[in-house]
mmCIF file of C-alpha atoms in Angstrom:
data_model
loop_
_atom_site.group_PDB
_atom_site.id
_atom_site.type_symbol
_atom_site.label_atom_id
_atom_site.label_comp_id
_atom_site.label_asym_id
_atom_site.label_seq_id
_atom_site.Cartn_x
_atom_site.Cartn_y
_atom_site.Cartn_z
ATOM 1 C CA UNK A 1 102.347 130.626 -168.365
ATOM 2 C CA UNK A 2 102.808 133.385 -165.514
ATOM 3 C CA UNK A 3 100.310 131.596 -163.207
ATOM 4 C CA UNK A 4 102.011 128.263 -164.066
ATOM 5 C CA UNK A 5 105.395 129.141 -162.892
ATOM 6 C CA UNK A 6 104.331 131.216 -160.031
ATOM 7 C CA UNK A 7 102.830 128.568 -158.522
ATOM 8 C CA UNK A 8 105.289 126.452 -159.344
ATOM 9 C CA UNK A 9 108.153 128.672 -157.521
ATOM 10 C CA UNK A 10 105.520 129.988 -154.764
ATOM 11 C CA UNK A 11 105.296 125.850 -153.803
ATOM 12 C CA UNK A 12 109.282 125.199 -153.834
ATOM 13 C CA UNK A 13 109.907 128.503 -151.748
ATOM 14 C CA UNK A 14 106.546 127.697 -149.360
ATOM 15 C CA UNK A 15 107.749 124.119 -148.756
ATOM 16 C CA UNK A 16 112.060 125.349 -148.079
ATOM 17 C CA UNK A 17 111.271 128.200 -146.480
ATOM 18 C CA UNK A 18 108.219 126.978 -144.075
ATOM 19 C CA UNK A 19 107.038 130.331 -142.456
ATOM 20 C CA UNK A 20 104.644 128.653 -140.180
ATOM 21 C CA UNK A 21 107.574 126.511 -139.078
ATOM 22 C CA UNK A 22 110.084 129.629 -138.623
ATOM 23 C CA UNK A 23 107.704 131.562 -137.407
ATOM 24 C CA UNK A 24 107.056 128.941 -134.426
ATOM 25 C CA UNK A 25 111.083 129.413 -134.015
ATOM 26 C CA UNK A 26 110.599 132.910 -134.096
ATOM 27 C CA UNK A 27 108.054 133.318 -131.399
ATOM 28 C CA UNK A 28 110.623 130.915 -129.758
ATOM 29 C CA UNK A 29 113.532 133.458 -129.621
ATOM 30 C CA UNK A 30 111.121 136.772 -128.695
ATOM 31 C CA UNK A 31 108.863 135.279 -126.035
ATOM 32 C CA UNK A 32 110.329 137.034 -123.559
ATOM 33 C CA UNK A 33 110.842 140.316 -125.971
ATOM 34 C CA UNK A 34 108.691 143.071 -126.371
ATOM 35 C CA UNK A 35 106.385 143.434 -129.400
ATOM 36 C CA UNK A 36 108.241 146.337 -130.741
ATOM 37 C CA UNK A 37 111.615 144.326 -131.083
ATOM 38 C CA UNK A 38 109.867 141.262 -132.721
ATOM 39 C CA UNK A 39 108.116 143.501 -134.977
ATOM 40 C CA UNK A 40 111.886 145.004 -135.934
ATOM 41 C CA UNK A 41 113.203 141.840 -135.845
ATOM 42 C CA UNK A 42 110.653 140.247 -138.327
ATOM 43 C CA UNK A 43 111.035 143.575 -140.296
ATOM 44 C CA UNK A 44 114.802 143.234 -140.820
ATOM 45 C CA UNK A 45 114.626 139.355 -140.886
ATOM 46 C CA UNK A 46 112.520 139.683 -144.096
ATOM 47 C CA UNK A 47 114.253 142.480 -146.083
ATOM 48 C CA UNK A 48 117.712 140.855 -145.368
ATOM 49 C CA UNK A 49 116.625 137.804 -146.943
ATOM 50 C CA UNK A 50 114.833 139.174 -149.937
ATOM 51 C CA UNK A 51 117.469 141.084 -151.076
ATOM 52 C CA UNK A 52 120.231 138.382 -150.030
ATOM 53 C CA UNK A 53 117.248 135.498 -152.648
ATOM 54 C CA UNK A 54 117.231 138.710 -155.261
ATOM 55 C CA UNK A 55 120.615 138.819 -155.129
ATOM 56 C CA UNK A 56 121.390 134.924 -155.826
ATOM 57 C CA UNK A 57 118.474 135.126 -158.411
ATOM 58 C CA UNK A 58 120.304 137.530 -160.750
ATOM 59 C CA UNK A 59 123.952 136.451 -160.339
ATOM 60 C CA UNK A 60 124.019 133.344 -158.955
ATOM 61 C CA UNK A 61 124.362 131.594 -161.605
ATOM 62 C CA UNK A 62 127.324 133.875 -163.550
ATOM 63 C CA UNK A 63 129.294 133.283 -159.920
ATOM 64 C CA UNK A 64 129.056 129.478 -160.812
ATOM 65 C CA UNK A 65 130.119 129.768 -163.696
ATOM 66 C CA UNK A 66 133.276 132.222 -162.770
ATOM 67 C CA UNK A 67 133.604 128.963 -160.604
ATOM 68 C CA UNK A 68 133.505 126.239 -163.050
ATOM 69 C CA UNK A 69 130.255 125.174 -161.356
ATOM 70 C CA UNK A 70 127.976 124.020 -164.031
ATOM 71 C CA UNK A 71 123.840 124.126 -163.530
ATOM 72 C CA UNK A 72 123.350 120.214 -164.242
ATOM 73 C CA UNK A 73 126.144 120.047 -161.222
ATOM 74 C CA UNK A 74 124.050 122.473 -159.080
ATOM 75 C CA UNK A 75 121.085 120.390 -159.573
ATOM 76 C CA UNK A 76 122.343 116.895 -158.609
ATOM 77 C CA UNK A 77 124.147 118.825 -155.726
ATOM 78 C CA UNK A 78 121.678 120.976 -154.536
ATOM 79 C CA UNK A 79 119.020 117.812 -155.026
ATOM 80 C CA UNK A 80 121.312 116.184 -152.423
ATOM 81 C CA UNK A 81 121.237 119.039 -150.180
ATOM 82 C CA UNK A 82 117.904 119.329 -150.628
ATOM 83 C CA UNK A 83 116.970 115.855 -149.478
ATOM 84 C CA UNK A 84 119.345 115.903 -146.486
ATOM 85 C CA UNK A 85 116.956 118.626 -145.223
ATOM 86 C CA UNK A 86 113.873 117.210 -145.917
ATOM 87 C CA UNK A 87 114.912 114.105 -144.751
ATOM 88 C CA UNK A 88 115.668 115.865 -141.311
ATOM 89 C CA UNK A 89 112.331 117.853 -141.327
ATOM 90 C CA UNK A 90 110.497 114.307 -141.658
ATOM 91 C CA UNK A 91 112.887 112.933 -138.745
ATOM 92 C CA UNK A 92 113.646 115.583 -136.172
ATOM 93 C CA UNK A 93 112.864 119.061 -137.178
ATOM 94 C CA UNK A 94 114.121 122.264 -136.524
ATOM 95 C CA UNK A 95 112.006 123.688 -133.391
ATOM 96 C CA UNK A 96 114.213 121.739 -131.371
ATOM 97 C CA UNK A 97 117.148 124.433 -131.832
ATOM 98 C CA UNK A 98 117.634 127.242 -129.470
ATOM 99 C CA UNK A 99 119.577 130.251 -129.975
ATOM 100 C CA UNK A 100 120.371 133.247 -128.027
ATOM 101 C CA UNK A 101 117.840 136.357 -128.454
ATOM 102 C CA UNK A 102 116.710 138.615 -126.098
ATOM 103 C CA UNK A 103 116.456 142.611 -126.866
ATOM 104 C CA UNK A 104 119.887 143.517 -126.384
ATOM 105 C CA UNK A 105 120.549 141.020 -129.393
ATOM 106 C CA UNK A 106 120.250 140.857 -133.204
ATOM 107 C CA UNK A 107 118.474 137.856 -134.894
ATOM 108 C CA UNK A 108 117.662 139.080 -137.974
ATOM 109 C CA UNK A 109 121.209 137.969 -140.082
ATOM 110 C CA UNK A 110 121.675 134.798 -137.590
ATOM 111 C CA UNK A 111 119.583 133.083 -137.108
ATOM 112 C CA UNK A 112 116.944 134.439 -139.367
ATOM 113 C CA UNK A 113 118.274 135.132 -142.374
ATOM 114 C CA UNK A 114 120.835 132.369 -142.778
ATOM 115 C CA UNK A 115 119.607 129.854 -142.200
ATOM 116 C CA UNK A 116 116.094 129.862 -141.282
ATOM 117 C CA UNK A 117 115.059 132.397 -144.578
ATOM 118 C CA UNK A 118 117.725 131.891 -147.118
ATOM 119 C CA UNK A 119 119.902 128.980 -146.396
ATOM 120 C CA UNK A 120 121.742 126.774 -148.516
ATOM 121 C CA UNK A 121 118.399 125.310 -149.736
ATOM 122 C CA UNK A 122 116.746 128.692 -150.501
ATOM 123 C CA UNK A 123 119.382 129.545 -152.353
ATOM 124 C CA UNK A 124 120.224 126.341 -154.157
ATOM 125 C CA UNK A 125 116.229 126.124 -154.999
ATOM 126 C CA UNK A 126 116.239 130.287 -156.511
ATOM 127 C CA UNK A 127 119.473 129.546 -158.306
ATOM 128 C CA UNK A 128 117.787 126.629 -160.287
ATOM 129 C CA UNK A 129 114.001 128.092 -160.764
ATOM 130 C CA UNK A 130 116.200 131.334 -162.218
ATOM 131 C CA UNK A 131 118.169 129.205 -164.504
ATOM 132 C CA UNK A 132 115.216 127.466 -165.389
ATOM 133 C CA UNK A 133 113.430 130.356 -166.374
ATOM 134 C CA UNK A 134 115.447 132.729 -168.710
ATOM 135 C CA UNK A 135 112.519 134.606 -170.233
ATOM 136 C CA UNK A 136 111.531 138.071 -168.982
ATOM 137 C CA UNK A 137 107.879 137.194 -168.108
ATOM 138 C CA UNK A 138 109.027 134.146 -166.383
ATOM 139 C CA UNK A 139 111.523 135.761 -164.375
ATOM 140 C CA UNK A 140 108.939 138.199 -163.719
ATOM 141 C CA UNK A 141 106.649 135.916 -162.273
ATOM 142 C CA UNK A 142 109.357 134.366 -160.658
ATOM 143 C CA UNK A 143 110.262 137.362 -158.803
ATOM 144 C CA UNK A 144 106.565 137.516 -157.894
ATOM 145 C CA UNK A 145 106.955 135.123 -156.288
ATOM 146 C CA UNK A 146 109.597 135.556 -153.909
ATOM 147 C CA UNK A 147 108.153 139.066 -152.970
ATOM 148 C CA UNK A 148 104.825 136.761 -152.103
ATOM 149 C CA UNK A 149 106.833 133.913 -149.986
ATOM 150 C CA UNK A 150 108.750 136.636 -148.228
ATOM 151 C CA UNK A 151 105.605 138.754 -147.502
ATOM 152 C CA UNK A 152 103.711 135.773 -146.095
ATOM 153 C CA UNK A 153 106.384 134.953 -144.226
ATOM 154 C CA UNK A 154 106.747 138.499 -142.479
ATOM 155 C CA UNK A 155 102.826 137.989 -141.984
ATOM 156 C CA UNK A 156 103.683 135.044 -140.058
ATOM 157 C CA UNK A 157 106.423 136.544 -137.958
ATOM 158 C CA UNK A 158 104.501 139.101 -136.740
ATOM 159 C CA UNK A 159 101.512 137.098 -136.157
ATOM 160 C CA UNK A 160 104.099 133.861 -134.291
ATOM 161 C CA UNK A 161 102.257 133.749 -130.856
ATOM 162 C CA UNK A 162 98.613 133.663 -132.964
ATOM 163 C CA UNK A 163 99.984 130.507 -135.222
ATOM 164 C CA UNK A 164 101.721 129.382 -131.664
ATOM 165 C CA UNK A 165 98.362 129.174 -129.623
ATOM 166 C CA UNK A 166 96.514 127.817 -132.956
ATOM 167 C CA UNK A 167 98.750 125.104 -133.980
ATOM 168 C CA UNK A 168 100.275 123.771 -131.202
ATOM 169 C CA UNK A 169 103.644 121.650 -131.167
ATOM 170 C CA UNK A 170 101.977 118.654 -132.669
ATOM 171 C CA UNK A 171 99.969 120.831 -135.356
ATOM 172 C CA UNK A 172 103.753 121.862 -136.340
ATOM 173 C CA UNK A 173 105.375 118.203 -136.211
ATOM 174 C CA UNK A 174 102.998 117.573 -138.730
ATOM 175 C CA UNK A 175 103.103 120.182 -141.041
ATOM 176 C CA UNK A 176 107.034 119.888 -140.708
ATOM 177 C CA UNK A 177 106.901 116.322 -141.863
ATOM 178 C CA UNK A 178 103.928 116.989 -144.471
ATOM 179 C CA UNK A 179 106.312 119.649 -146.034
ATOM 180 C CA UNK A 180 109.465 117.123 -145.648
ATOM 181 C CA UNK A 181 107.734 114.772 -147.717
ATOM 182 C CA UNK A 182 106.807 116.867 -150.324
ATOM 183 C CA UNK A 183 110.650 118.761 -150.335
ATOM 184 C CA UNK A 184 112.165 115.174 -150.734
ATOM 185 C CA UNK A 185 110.629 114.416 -153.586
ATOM 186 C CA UNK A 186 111.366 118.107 -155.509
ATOM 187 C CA UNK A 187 114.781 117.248 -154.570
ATOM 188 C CA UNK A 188 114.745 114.083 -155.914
ATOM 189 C CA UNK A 189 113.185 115.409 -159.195
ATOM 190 C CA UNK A 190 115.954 118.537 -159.450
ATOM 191 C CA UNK A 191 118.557 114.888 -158.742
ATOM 192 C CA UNK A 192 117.045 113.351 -162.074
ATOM 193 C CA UNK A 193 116.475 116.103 -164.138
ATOM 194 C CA UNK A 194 120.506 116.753 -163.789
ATOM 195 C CA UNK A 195 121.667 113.498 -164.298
ATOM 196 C CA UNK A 196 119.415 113.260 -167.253
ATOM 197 C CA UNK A 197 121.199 116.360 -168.748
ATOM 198 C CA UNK A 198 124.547 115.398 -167.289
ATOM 199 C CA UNK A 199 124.216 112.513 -169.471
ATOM 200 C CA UNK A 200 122.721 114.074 -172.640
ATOM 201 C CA UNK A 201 125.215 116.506 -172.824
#
């Protein structure tokens, strides 16, 4: 049971999330920087959006509902969202962006954090796993979880100009499309599993 849905939530957050991908962004904004700043940056970066996913995981869903936002809503919503971003992963991509960085500058909250980290889709995705998963072993595991994503992910920040010479730009278009693929259709599956209790209930 543990195992099952840590897996389960490891994949969704892997495939939203994408540190290989961010961390190809990342290397992107601190070529030009000193290791000491990337290594803050990534440092920061990470711990902003951990507690920002922790945060959602625990009262997300009571904020939706002081809202009049219901979960079978959030799903067919969030599936939307969810597929809009895949859909551009498989089409363009993100690597194309460029942002201002340099030392004298703060990445971690923008672009980092939101919405690299924990955008929309992060949170939409922790929101539903959460409200999936009311018992305390599962949310255990489910915490697990995001501690894991987020500590690979600071692994692959600091390590960006490593995964940069390895992969390459075409090693990343695939991967980015491999994982757009695979996000379309968990967004089409949190789209039918709302509908399906939109119209039970």
């Amino acid at each position: 049971m543990f195992s099952d849905i840590f897996l389960h939530a490891l994949t969704s957050f892997f495939v939203i999330i994408d540190p290989v991908g961010t961390a190809l962004i990342f290397h992107g904004l601190t070529a030009d920087c000193d290791r000491s700043y990337a290594r803050r940056m990534a440092l920061r970066s990470v711990g902003i959006s951990t507690a920002i996913v922790l945060v959602f995981a625990f009262f997300g869903e009571a904020l939706l509902g002081k809202l009049g936002i219901s979960i079978e809503a959030l799903r067919v919503s969030g599936g939307l969202l969810l597929f809009i971003t895949a859909f551009n992963m498989v089409t363009r991509g993100e690597t194309g962006r460029r942002w201002e960085s340099g030392p004298e500058v703060d990445i971690s909250v923008f672009p980092m954090s939101i919405p690299l980290l924990s955008g929309p889709g992060c949170l939409t995705v922790t929101i539903l796993l959460f409200s999936q998963t009311p018992e305390f072993t599962g949310q255990i595991s489910l915490v697990s979880a995001v501690l894991a994503i987020y500590a690979a992910t600071y692994v692959a920040l600091i390590s960006a100009h490593r995964i940069k010479r390895v992969i390459g730009r075409t090693g990343d278009d695939i991967l980015r499309r491999l994982l757009g693929v695979i996000l379309a259709a968990l967004s089409i599956q949190f789209i039918a599993d709302g509908v399906r209790q939109i119209m039970a209930g």
